[in-house]
mmCIF file of C-alpha atoms in Angstrom:
data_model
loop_
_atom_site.group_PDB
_atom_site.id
_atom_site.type_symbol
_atom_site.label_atom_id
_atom_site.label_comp_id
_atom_site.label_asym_id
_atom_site.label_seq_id
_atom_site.Cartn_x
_atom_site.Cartn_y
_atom_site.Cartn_z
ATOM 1 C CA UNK A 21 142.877 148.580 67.431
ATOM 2 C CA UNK A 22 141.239 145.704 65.944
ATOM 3 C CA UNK A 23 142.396 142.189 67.575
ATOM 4 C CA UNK A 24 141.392 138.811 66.131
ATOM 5 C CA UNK A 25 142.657 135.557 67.175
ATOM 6 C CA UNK A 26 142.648 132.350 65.163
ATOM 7 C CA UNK A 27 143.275 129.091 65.793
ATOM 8 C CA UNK A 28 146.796 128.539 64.044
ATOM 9 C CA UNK A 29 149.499 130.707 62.745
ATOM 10 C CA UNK A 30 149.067 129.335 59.681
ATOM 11 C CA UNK A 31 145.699 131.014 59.726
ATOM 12 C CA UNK A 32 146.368 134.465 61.091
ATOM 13 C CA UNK A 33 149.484 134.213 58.575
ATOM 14 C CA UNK A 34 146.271 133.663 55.570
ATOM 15 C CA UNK A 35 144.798 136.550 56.987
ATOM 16 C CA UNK A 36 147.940 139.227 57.158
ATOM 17 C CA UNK A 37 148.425 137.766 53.297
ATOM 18 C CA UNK A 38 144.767 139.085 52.734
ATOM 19 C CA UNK A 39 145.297 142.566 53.935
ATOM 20 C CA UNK A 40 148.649 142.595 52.094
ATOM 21 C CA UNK A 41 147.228 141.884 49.073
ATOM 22 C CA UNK A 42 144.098 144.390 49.871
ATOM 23 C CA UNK A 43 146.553 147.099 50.423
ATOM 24 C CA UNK A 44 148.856 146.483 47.558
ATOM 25 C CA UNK A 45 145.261 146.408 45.006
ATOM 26 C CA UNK A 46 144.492 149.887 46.582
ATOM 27 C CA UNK A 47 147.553 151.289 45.875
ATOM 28 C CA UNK A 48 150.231 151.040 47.979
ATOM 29 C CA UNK A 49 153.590 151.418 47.396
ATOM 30 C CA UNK A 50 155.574 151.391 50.590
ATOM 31 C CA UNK A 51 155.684 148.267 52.705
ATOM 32 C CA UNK A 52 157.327 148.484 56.431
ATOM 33 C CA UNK A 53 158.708 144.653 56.785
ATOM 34 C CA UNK A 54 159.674 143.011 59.580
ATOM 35 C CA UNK A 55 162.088 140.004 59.989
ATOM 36 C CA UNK A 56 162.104 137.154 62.292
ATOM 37 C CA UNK A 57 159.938 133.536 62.610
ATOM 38 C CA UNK A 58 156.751 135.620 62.921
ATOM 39 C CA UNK A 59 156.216 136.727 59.217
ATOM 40 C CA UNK A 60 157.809 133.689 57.883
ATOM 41 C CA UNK A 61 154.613 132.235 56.865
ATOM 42 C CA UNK A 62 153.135 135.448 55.631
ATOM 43 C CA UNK A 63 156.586 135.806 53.231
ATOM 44 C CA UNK A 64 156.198 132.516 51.658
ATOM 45 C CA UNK A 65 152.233 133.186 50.716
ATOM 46 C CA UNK A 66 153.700 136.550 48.815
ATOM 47 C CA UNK A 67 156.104 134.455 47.151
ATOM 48 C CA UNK A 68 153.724 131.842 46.190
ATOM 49 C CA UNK A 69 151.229 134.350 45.034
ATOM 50 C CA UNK A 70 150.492 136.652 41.940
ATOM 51 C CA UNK A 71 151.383 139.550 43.934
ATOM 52 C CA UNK A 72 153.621 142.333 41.858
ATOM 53 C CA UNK A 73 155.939 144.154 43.670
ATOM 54 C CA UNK A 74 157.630 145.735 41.264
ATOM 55 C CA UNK A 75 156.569 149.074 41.246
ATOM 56 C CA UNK A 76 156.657 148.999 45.106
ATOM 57 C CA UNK A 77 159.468 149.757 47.576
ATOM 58 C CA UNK A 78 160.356 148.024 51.351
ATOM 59 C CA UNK A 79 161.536 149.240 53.895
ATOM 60 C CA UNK A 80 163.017 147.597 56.557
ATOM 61 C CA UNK A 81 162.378 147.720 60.368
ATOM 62 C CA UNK A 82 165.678 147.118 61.846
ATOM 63 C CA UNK A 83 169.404 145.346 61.130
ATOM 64 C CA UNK A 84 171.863 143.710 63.558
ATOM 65 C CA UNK A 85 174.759 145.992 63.804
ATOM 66 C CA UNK A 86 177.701 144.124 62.973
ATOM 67 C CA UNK A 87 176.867 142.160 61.291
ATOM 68 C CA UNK A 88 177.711 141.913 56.822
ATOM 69 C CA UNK A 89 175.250 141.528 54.534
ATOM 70 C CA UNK A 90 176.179 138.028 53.916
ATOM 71 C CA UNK A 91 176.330 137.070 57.459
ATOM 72 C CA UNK A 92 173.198 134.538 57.447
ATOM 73 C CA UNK A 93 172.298 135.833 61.060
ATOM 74 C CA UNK A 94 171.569 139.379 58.968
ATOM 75 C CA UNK A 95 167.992 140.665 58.289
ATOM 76 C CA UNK A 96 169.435 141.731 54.827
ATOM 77 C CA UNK A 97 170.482 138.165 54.424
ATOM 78 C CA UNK A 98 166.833 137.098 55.525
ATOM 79 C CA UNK A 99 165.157 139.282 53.726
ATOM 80 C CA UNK A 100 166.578 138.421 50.328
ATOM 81 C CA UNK A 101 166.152 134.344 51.371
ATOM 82 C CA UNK A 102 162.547 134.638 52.120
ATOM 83 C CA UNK A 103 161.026 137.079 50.165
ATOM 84 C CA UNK A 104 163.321 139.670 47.867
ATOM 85 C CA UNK A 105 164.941 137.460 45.590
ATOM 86 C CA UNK A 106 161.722 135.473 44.578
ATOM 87 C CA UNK A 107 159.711 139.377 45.262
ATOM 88 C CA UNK A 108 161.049 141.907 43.733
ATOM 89 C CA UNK A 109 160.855 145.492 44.649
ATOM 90 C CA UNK A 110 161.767 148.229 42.651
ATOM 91 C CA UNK A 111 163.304 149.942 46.321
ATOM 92 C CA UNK A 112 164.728 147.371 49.101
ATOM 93 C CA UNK A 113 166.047 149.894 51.924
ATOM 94 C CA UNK A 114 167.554 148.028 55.075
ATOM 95 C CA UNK A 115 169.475 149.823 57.816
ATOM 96 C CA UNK A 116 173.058 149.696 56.995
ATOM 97 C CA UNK A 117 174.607 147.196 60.043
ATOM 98 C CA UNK A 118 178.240 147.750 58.509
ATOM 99 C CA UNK A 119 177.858 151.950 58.809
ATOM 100 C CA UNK A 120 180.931 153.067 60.043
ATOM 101 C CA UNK A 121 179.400 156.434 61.025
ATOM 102 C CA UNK A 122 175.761 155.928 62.968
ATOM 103 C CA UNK A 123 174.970 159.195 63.134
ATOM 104 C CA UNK A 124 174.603 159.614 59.460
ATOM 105 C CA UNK A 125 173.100 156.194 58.748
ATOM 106 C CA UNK A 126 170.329 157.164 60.784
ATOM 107 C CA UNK A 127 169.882 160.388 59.075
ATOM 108 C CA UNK A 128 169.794 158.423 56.306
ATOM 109 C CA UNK A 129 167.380 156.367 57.105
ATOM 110 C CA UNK A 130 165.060 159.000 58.549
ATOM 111 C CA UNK A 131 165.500 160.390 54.883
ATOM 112 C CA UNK A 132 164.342 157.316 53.115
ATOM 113 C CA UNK A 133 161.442 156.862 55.713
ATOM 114 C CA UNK A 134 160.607 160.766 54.811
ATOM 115 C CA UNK A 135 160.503 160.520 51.553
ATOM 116 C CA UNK A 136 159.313 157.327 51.008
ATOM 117 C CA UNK A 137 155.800 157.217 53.871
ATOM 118 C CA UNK A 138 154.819 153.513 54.764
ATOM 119 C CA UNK A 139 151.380 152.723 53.756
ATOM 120 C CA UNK A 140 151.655 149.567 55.527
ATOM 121 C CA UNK A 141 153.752 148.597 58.356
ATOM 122 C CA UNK A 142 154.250 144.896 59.435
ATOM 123 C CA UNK A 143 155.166 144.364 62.927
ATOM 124 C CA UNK A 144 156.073 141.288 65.409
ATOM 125 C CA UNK A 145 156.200 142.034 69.083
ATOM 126 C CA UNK A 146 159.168 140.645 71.482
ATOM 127 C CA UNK A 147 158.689 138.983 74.830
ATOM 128 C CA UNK A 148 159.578 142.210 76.739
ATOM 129 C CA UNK A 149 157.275 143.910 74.265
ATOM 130 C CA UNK A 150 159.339 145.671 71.777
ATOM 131 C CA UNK A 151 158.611 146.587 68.204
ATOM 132 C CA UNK A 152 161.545 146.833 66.149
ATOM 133 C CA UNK A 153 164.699 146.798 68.076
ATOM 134 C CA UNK A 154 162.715 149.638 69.954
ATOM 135 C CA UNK A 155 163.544 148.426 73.765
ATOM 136 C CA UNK A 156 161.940 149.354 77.019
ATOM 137 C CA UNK A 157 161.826 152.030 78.134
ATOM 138 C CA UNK A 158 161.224 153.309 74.712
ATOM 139 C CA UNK A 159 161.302 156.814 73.470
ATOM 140 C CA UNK A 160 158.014 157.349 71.952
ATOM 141 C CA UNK A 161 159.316 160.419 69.648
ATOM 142 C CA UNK A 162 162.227 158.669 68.464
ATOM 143 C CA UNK A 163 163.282 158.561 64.755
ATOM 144 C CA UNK A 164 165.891 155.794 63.492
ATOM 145 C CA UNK A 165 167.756 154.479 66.672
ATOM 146 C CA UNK A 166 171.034 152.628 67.781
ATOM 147 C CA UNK A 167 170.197 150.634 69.927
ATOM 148 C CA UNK A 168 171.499 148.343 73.059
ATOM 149 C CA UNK A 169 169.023 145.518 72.947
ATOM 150 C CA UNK A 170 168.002 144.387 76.204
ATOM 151 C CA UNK A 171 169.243 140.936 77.890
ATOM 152 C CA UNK A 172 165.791 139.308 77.313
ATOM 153 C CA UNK A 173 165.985 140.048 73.637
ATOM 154 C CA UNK A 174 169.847 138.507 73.211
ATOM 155 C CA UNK A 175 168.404 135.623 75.156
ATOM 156 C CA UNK A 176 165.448 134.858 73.103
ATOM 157 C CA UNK A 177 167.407 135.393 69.743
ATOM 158 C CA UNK A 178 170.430 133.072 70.385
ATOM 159 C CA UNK A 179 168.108 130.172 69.327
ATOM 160 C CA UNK A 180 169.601 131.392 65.860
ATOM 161 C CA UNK A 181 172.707 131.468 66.861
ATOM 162 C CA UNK A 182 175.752 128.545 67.440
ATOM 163 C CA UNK A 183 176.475 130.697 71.014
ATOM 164 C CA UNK A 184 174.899 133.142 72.957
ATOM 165 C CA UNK A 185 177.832 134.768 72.935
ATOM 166 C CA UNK A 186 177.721 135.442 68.994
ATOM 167 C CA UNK A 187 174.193 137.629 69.455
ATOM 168 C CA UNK A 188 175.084 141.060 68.487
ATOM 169 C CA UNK A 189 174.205 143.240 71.440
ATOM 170 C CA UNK A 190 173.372 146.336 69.394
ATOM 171 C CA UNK A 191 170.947 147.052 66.287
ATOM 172 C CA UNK A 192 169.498 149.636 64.096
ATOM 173 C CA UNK A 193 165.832 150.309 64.008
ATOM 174 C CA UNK A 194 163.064 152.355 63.064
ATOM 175 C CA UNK A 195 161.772 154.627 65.849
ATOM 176 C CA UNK A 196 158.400 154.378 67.220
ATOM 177 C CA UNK A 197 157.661 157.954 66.052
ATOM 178 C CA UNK A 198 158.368 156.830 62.188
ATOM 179 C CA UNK A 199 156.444 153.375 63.117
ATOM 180 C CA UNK A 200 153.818 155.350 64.006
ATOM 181 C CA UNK A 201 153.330 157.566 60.984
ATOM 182 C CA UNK A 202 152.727 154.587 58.903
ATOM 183 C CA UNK A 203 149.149 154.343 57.382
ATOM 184 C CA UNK A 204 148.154 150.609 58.093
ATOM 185 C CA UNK A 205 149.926 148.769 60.752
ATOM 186 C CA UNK A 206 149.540 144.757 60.816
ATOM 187 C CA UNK A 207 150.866 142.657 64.163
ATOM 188 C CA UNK A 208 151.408 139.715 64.702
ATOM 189 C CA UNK A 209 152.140 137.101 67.546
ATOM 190 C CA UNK A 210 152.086 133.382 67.873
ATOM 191 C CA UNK A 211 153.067 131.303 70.647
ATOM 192 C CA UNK A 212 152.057 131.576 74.835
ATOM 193 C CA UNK A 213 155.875 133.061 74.978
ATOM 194 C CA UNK A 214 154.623 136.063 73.307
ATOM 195 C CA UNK A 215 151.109 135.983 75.753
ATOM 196 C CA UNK A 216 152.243 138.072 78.943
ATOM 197 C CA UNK A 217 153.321 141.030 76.017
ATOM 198 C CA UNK A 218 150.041 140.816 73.642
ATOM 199 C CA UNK A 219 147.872 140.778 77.067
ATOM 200 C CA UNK A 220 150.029 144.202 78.035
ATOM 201 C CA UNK A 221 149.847 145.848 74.667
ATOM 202 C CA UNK A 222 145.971 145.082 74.476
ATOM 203 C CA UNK A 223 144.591 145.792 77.628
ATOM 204 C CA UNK A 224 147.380 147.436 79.562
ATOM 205 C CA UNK A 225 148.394 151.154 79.813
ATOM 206 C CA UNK A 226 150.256 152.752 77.291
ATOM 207 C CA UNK A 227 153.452 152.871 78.799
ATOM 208 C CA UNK A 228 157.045 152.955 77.644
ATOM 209 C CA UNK A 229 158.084 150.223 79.539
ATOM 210 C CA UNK A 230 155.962 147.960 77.157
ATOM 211 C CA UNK A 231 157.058 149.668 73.574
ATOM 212 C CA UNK A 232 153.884 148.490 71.576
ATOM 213 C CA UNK A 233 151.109 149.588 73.895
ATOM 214 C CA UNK A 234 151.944 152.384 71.900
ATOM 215 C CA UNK A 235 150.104 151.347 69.065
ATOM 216 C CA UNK A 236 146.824 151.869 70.920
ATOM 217 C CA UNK A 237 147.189 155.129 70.107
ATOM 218 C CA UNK A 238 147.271 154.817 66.347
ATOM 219 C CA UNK A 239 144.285 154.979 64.172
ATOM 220 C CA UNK A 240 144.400 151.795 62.142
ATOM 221 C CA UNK A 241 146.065 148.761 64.074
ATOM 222 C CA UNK A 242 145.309 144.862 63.064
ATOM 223 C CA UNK A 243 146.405 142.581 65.825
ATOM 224 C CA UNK A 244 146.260 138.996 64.615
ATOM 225 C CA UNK A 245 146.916 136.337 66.933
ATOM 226 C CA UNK A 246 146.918 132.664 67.438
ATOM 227 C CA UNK A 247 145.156 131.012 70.167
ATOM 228 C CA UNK A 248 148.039 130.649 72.198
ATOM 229 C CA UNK A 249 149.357 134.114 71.991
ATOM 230 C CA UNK A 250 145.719 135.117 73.602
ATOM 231 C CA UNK A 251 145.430 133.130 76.506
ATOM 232 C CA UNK A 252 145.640 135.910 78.761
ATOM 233 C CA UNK A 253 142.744 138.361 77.158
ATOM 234 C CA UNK A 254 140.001 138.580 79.138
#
């Protein structure tokens, strides 16, 4: 695991556009995206940018479930605002929040995940330490999940919504076992909210009670952070 820590977001998001575009010139074709404030930054320097996608597929981390794919609260709805319908791929796969039977949506999207093997995986991490929608304790061998997401994470999202109450309280998301398979993985965490977690998934054990420690165990992990999101490394 290689950590480095920058000053801004603004410059660790430079940085994650760097290895994006680094990855993409030696020949990717499968990009794991995550959703959320994190990669905001990192989406608009793609779309700003010579980049071609075309030839290249996503796939998505996780979906709300309940949620249409016109509800603006959706992570197909973000995706397409920030970076899909100014990016396009030739495959956009997103977990299906409307699936009427989970079972075979996640077959489904262990399928696409099979077939399709994620060069390079972009990741956030949540205050309790998740990646995805994969909450504590997580199952470190899990495939595509359904998932009851954890008090803390309802909390922490209703920011984007009018009512706590209107947080969906269940989600789709790629497992840790299919996170893991990826290639490349790039993380990234601003803000001292997100400290306590990068400080655990660092220098702490690996441990299922903090999801992304985890990723100590894989064989090519970026960490980017700003300064604020370090405070706690020794």
């Amino acid at each position: 695991m290689r950590t480095l820590v920058f000053d801004t977001p603004a410059e660790a998001s430079q940085k994650a556009f760097e290895l994006v575009r680094e990855s993409l010139e030696n020949g990717s074709t499968t990009f794991g995206l995550a959703t959320g404030s994190t990669p905001e930054k990192l989406y608009e320097l793609i779309v700003a940018s010579d980049l071609d996608f075309s030839q290249a597929s996503s796939i998505n981390l996780d979906e709300y479930y309940g949620l249409t794919k016109q509800d603006p609260q959706s992570y197909a709805y973000f995706m397409k605002k920030h970076l899909i319908s100014h990016k396009p791929f030739k495959n956009v796969y997103i977990p299906d929040g409307e699936a009427q039977d989970i079972d075979a949506e996640l077959a489904r999207y262990d399928k696409i995940i099979e077939e399709n093997p994620i060069d390079l995986q972009i990741l956030g991490i949540g205050n309790n330490g998740h990646i995805g929608f994969n909450e504590p304790p997580a199952d470190f061998n899990g495939r595509t999940q359904f998932i009851d997401l954890d008090q803390s994470t309802i909390e922490a999202n209703a920011r984007l919504f009018d009512s706590i109450d209107e947080v969906p309280t269940k989600a789709l998301t790629m497992g840790i076992k299919s996170i893991m398979d990826s290639k490349k993985i790039i993380l990234m965490a601003f803000g001292e909210e997100k400290a306590r977690a990068v400080q655990k998934l660092i220098e702490g054990p690996v441990d299922p009670m903090v999801p992304a420690s985890v990723l100590q165990n894989h064989p090519d992990v970026v960490v980017l952070l700003d300064k604020a999101s370090a405070q706690f490394l020794a």
